[in-house]
Coordinates of C-alpha atoms in Angstrom, one line a residue:
Chain V
M13 CA 89.6 32.8 161.8
G14 CA 90.6 32.4 158.4
G15 CA 91.7 29.0 159.4
G16 CA 92.0 27.6 155.7
Y17 CA 92.7 23.8 156.0
G18 CA 92.4 23.7 159.8
W19 CA 96.1 23.2 160.9
H20 CA 95.5 25.2 164.0
C21 CA 92.2 23.6 164.9
L22 CA 93.8 20.2 164.8
Y23 CA 96.5 21.3 166.9
A24 CA 94.4 22.9 169.5
A25 CA 92.3 19.5 169.6
E26 CA 95.4 17.6 169.7
H27 CA 96.5 19.6 172.7
G28 CA 93.2 19.3 174.8
A29 CA 91.0 21.8 173.6
R30 CA 87.3 20.8 174.5
K31 CA 85.7 22.4 171.6
V32 CA 87.3 24.2 168.5
I33 CA 85.2 26.4 165.9
G34 CA 87.0 26.7 162.7
T35 CA 86.0 29.6 160.2
D36 CA 86.9 30.6 156.7
I37 CA 85.5 32.3 153.7
S38 CA 86.5 29.5 151.4
Q39 CA 84.2 26.7 150.9
K40 CA 87.0 24.8 149.0
M41 CA 89.5 25.1 152.1
L42 CA 86.9 24.1 154.4
K43 CA 86.0 20.8 152.3
V44 CA 89.7 19.9 152.6
A45 CA 89.6 20.9 156.5
K46 CA 86.4 18.9 156.9
E47 CA 87.9 15.8 155.4
K48 CA 90.9 16.2 157.6
N49 CA 89.0 16.4 160.7
C50 CA 89.9 13.5 162.9
F51 CA 88.0 15.3 166.1
P52 CA 84.6 15.6 164.5
D53 CA 83.1 15.8 168.2
I54 CA 85.6 18.6 169.0
I55 CA 86.2 20.7 166.0
E56 CA 83.4 22.3 164.2
Y57 CA 83.8 24.3 160.8
R58 CA 81.7 27.1 159.3
Q59 CA 82.1 29.2 156.2
Q60 CA 82.3 32.8 157.4
A61 CA 84.2 35.8 156.5
I62 CA 86.3 37.3 159.4
E63 CA 84.2 40.5 159.1
D64 CA 81.0 38.8 159.7
I65 CA 81.8 36.8 162.9
Q66 CA 79.2 36.9 165.5
F67 CA 79.5 34.8 168.6
A68 CA 78.0 34.7 172.1
N69 CA 80.0 36.9 174.8
A70 CA 82.6 35.3 176.7
S71 CA 82.6 32.0 174.8
F72 CA 86.0 31.5 173.9
D73 CA 89.3 31.1 175.8
L74 CA 91.5 31.7 172.7
V75 CA 90.8 33.1 169.4
V76 CA 93.7 32.4 166.5
S77 CA 94.3 33.9 163.2
S78 CA 97.2 33.2 161.1
L79 CA 98.1 35.3 158.1
A80 CA 94.7 36.2 157.3
L81 CA 94.0 39.8 159.1
H82 CA 95.8 41.8 156.4
Y83 CA 93.1 40.9 154.0
V84 CA 90.4 42.7 156.2
A85 CA 89.9 46.5 156.0
D86 CA 88.6 47.2 159.5
F87 CA 90.7 45.8 162.1
A88 CA 89.4 47.9 165.0
Q89 CA 85.8 46.4 164.5
I90 CA 87.2 42.8 164.6
C91 CA 88.9 43.7 167.8
H92 CA 85.7 44.8 169.4
K93 CA 84.3 41.7 168.5
I94 CA 86.7 39.3 169.6
Y95 CA 87.2 41.2 172.6
A96 CA 83.3 40.6 173.6
C97 CA 83.6 36.9 172.7
L98 CA 86.6 36.1 174.9
T99 CA 86.3 34.9 178.3
E100 CA 88.3 37.0 181.1
K101 CA 92.0 36.7 180.6
G102 CA 91.2 35.1 177.0
Q103 CA 93.7 35.6 174.5
F104 CA 93.6 36.9 170.9
I105 CA 96.7 35.4 169.0
F106 CA 97.4 36.5 165.5
S107 CA 100.0 36.8 163.0
I108 CA 99.9 39.3 160.1
E109 CA 102.1 40.4 157.2
H110 CA 104.3 43.1 158.7
P111 CA 103.4 46.7 157.9
V112 CA 106.9 47.1 156.4
F113 CA 106.1 44.1 154.0
T114 CA 102.7 45.6 153.1
A115 CA 103.2 49.5 152.7
H116 CA 104.9 49.5 149.5
G117 CA 102.5 47.3 147.6
S118 CA 104.7 45.4 145.3
Q119 CA 105.9 43.0 147.9
D120 CA 109.0 42.4 146.1
W121 CA 112.8 43.3 146.6
C122 CA 114.4 46.3 144.9
C123 CA 117.0 44.8 142.7
D124 CA 119.9 45.8 140.6
S125 CA 119.9 45.1 136.8
S126 CA 121.7 41.7 137.5
G127 CA 118.6 40.7 139.7
A128 CA 120.7 41.1 143.0
K129 CA 118.5 42.2 146.0
L130 CA 119.7 45.6 147.0
H131 CA 117.1 46.2 149.7
W132 CA 113.2 46.2 150.6
P133 CA 111.2 49.0 149.6
V134 CA 108.9 51.0 151.9
D135 CA 106.6 53.7 150.7
N136 CA 103.1 55.1 151.2
Y137 CA 103.6 53.8 154.9
F138 CA 100.8 56.0 156.2
N139 CA 98.3 55.5 153.4
E140 CA 96.0 53.0 154.9
S141 CA 94.2 51.4 152.2
A142 CA 94.0 48.5 149.7
R143 CA 97.1 46.9 148.0
Q144 CA 96.6 44.7 144.9
T145 CA 99.1 42.0 145.1
E146 CA 99.5 38.5 143.5
F147 CA 99.4 35.3 145.7
L148 CA 100.1 31.9 144.1
G149 CA 99.2 33.4 140.7
H150 CA 95.9 35.1 141.9
K151 CA 95.1 38.7 142.2
V152 CA 94.4 39.5 145.8
T153 CA 93.5 42.7 147.7
K154 CA 95.3 43.2 151.0
Y155 CA 94.9 46.2 153.1
H156 CA 97.9 47.9 154.7
K157 CA 97.6 49.2 158.0
T158 CA 100.3 51.0 160.2
L159 CA 101.5 49.2 163.4
T160 CA 100.0 52.1 165.2
T161 CA 96.6 51.2 164.0
Y162 CA 97.1 47.3 164.8
L163 CA 98.2 48.3 168.3
T164 CA 95.8 51.0 169.0
S165 CA 93.0 49.1 167.9
L166 CA 93.9 46.2 170.3
L167 CA 94.4 48.7 173.2
T168 CA 91.3 50.6 172.5
A169 CA 89.3 47.7 172.4
G170 CA 90.5 46.8 175.9
F171 CA 93.4 44.3 175.2
S172 CA 96.6 44.5 176.8
I173 CA 99.7 43.5 174.6
E174 CA 101.5 40.4 176.1
R175 CA 104.0 39.8 173.4
L176 CA 105.0 41.0 170.0
I177 CA 107.3 39.3 167.9
E178 CA 108.8 39.8 164.4
P179 CA 109.6 36.1 163.7
Q180 CA 113.1 35.1 162.0
P181 CA 114.0 32.0 160.4
A182 CA 115.6 29.4 162.5
D183 CA 119.3 29.4 162.2
Y184 CA 119.5 25.7 160.7
L185 CA 117.1 26.9 157.8
L186 CA 119.3 30.0 156.6
D187 CA 121.5 27.9 154.1
K188 CA 118.9 25.0 153.7
I189 CA 116.3 26.9 151.7
D190 CA 117.0 29.3 149.0
G191 CA 116.5 33.0 149.8
M192 CA 116.0 32.2 153.5
R193 CA 119.1 34.5 154.6
D194 CA 117.3 37.5 152.7
E195 CA 114.2 36.9 155.5
L196 CA 116.8 38.5 158.0
R197 CA 117.0 41.7 155.7
R198 CA 113.5 42.9 156.4
P199 CA 110.5 41.8 158.6
M200 CA 107.8 39.7 156.8
M201 CA 105.5 39.0 159.8
L202 CA 104.4 40.3 162.8
L203 CA 102.9 38.0 165.7
V204 CA 100.9 39.5 168.5
V205 CA 99.7 38.1 171.9
A206 CA 96.8 40.2 173.2
E207 CA 95.0 39.4 176.4
K208 CA 91.3 40.4 177.6
A209 CA 92.2 42.6 180.8
Chain Z
M18 CA 117.2 61.3 180.0
G19 CA 119.1 62.6 177.2
G20 CA 117.2 65.8 177.8
G21 CA 119.5 68.3 175.8
Y22 CA 118.7 71.8 176.3
G23 CA 115.9 70.9 178.9
W24 CA 112.8 71.7 177.2
H25 CA 110.8 68.8 178.7
C26 CA 112.1 69.7 182.0
L27 CA 110.7 73.3 181.7
Y28 CA 107.3 71.8 180.3
A29 CA 107.1 69.5 183.4
A30 CA 107.9 72.4 185.7
E31 CA 105.5 74.7 183.9
H32 CA 102.9 72.1 184.3
G33 CA 103.1 71.6 188.0
A34 CA 106.0 69.2 188.5
R35 CA 107.4 69.3 192.0
K36 CA 110.9 68.1 191.2
V37 CA 112.5 67.6 187.9
I38 CA 115.7 65.8 187.1
G39 CA 117.3 66.5 183.9
T40 CA 120.1 64.2 182.7
D41 CA 122.5 64.5 179.5
I42 CA 125.8 63.4 178.7
S43 CA 126.6 66.9 177.0
Q44 CA 128.2 69.2 179.4
K45 CA 127.6 71.8 176.4
M46 CA 123.9 71.1 176.5
L47 CA 123.6 71.1 180.1
K48 CA 125.2 74.6 180.2
V49 CA 122.4 76.0 177.9
A50 CA 119.9 74.2 180.0
K51 CA 121.0 75.5 183.1
E52 CA 120.9 79.0 181.8
K53 CA 117.4 78.6 180.4
N54 CA 116.2 77.2 184.0
C55 CA 113.8 79.6 185.3
F56 CA 112.8 77.1 188.1
P57 CA 116.0 76.7 189.9
D58 CA 114.3 75.2 192.8
I59 CA 112.3 72.7 190.8
I60 CA 114.8 71.5 188.2
E61 CA 118.1 70.1 188.7
Y62 CA 120.4 69.0 185.8
R63 CA 123.2 66.3 186.1
Q64 CA 125.7 65.4 183.6
Q65 CA 125.1 61.7 183.3
A66 CA 125.1 59.1 180.3
I67 CA 121.7 57.1 180.0
E68 CA 123.6 54.0 180.5
D69 CA 125.0 55.2 183.7
I70 CA 121.6 56.5 185.3
Q71 CA 121.2 55.4 189.0
F72 CA 118.3 56.6 190.9
A73 CA 116.6 55.4 194.4
N74 CA 113.8 52.8 193.8
A75 CA 110.2 54.3 193.3
S76 CA 111.6 57.8 193.2
F77 CA 109.9 59.1 189.9
D78 CA 106.3 59.1 188.7
L79 CA 107.4 59.7 185.1
V80 CA 110.7 59.1 183.0
V81 CA 110.9 60.9 179.7
S82 CA 113.1 60.5 176.8
S83 CA 113.1 62.3 173.4
L84 CA 115.2 60.8 170.7
A85 CA 118.0 59.5 172.7
L86 CA 117.6 55.8 173.2
H87 CA 118.6 54.8 169.6
Y88 CA 122.2 55.9 171.0
V89 CA 122.0 53.5 173.4
A90 CA 123.3 49.7 172.9
D91 CA 121.5 47.9 175.7
F92 CA 117.9 48.9 175.9
A93 CA 116.8 45.8 178.1
Q94 CA 119.2 47.0 181.0
I95 CA 117.8 50.8 180.8
C96 CA 114.0 49.2 181.0
H97 CA 115.2 47.4 184.3
K98 CA 116.6 50.4 185.9
I99 CA 113.6 52.8 184.8
Y100 CA 111.1 50.2 186.1
A101 CA 112.7 50.2 189.6
C102 CA 113.1 53.8 190.0
L103 CA 109.5 54.4 189.0
T104 CA 106.7 54.5 191.6
E105 CA 103.6 52.2 191.2
K106 CA 101.5 53.2 188.0
G107 CA 104.5 55.3 187.0
Q108 CA 105.2 55.9 183.4
F109 CA 108.0 55.7 180.9
I110 CA 107.5 57.8 177.8
F111 CA 110.0 57.9 175.1
S112 CA 110.4 58.5 171.4
I113 CA 112.9 56.9 169.1
E114 CA 114.0 56.6 165.7
H115 CA 111.7 54.0 164.2
P116 CA 113.4 50.6 163.4
V117 CA 112.5 51.3 159.8
F118 CA 114.3 54.4 159.8
T119 CA 117.5 52.8 161.5
A120 CA 117.8 49.6 159.7
H121 CA 119.5 50.3 156.5
G122 CA 122.0 52.6 158.1
S123 CA 122.0 55.2 155.3
Q124 CA 119.1 57.2 156.7
D125 CA 118.5 58.3 153.2
W126 CA 115.9 57.9 150.3
C127 CA 116.8 55.7 147.5
C128 CA 116.4 58.2 144.6
D129 CA 116.4 58.0 140.9
S130 CA 119.2 59.5 138.7
S131 CA 117.3 62.9 138.7
G132 CA 117.2 62.9 142.5
A133 CA 113.7 61.9 142.9
K134 CA 112.8 59.9 145.8
L135 CA 111.8 56.4 144.7
H136 CA 111.1 54.8 148.2
W137 CA 112.7 54.3 151.6
P138 CA 115.3 51.3 151.9
V139 CA 115.0 48.8 154.7
D140 CA 117.9 46.3 154.9
N141 CA 119.6 44.2 157.6
Y142 CA 116.7 44.6 159.9
F143 CA 117.5 41.6 162.1
N144 CA 121.0 42.8 162.4
E145 CA 120.7 44.8 165.9
S146 CA 124.4 46.4 166.0
A147 CA 125.8 50.0 165.5
R148 CA 125.2 52.3 162.4
Q149 CA 127.5 54.9 161.6
T150 CA 125.5 58.0 160.4
E151 CA 125.8 61.6 160.3
F152 CA 123.9 64.2 162.4
L153 CA 124.0 67.9 161.8
G154 CA 127.5 67.3 160.1
H155 CA 128.9 65.1 162.8
K156 CA 129.6 61.4 162.7
V157 CA 127.6 59.5 165.2
T158 CA 126.9 56.0 166.2
K159 CA 123.4 54.7 166.6
Y160 CA 122.1 51.2 167.5
H161 CA 119.4 49.7 165.5
K162 CA 117.2 47.6 167.3
T163 CA 114.2 45.8 166.1
L164 CA 110.6 46.5 167.1
T165 CA 110.4 43.0 168.9
T166 CA 113.5 44.2 170.9
Y167 CA 112.0 47.3 172.1
L168 CA 108.7 45.8 173.2
T169 CA 110.1 42.7 174.5
S170 CA 112.4 44.7 176.8
L171 CA 110.0 46.8 178.2
L172 CA 107.2 43.8 178.7
T173 CA 110.1 41.8 180.3
A174 CA 111.2 44.5 182.7
G175 CA 107.4 44.4 183.9
F176 CA 105.9 47.1 182.0
S177 CA 102.7 47.4 180.3
I178 CA 102.3 48.9 176.8
E179 CA 99.8 51.8 177.1
R180 CA 100.1 53.3 173.7
L181 CA 102.3 53.2 170.6
I182 CA 102.3 55.9 168.0
E183 CA 104.3 56.5 164.5
P184 CA 103.6 60.2 164.4
Q185 CA 102.6 61.8 161.4
P186 CA 103.1 65.5 160.3
A187 CA 100.0 67.5 161.3
D188 CA 98.0 68.4 157.9
Y189 CA 98.5 72.2 158.0
L190 CA 102.5 71.5 157.8
L191 CA 102.2 69.0 154.9
D192 CA 102.5 71.7 152.2
K193 CA 104.3 74.5 154.3
I194 CA 107.4 72.7 154.8
D195 CA 109.7 71.1 151.9
G196 CA 109.8 67.6 151.9
M197 CA 107.2 67.2 154.8
R198 CA 104.9 65.1 152.4
D199 CA 107.6 62.6 152.4
E200 CA 107.2 61.9 156.0
L201 CA 103.8 60.0 155.0
R202 CA 105.9 57.6 153.0
R203 CA 107.7 56.0 156.0
P204 CA 107.7 56.0 159.7
M205 CA 110.7 58.0 161.0
M206 CA 109.8 57.9 164.7
L207 CA 108.1 55.6 167.4
L208 CA 106.5 57.0 170.4
V209 CA 105.8 54.5 173.3
V210 CA 104.0 54.9 176.7
A211 CA 104.7 52.1 178.9
E212 CA 103.4 51.9 182.6
K213 CA 104.6 50.1 185.7
A214 CA 102.3 47.5 186.4

């Protein structure tokens, strides 16, 4: 869901998936995904907003979403839909921008007058609503949700939480990429593995 | 565990618990707890650090800890011990200071020159180690751990996550207590219900 250029679809096909459906709201991204599709018998792309997904019950073993669900206002509704379309023991694996990252809204460090990063600001944490930010020069609307809302939505839909990870940069990257050490100062992403009980 | 004056022990006894064991490291607090113990046949108090608990396997239906586990360095070890001493479907319910609250170390708002609260600072999030802070005028050592560490320790020990809540103040308190509205700006506590699968 929100699969963009289709890298996860290709990965799944390369690793033995019999059938993959990739969805994204962007026609532009899907165009590229379709051009890169070297498994046309396995991968099918559909233009669809995450909010509009509608699949037959128990039709998927796995639903994957990478850094897209923080653009969706109603996470609980998505959870119910995904739970229904998963087979028994099927998994819903997703990453999102961490609530610590989305709460304040600025998505930028608090710096001193010389530009040195002092700390990461958190504010309005329990105010679950739209946040206007910039992404690659475009204005985008994200929806900040608390950790409580993410996990409660999953549990209420019937999922069990199998893993929860706040990813950190690998050691070998810390001094290779500018600013990478700052990624140890605050969590940017949250990765969850949920399973249909 | 870390039950202080024993309020949770009393609550359990008042609500039908047949047997309650309350532990705390502080002799002073246990002295008060014992004086308040109006269920001497049901509640027994023991002076014991959380790290040192040692109970027979499958001997408790419920283990409760309120705002004490952020003083413990090794949460994973505690999880294993508690899992062993719980009966099947037994629950481990605990609250801790939220990782967002413990990460920076200062445990104070970032304010402007007039003292107005600008935002809550997060820093050193992935640096899991001791934090020296003040509590009621005393220097205390807390151990910051990431959300990942808390949940992974529980899941690795065999627990399922039944609920996770970042508590918010009740509406009627918001304008009654000074500063209470600021509690909506950042999560201070984390409440988890884990169950022995």
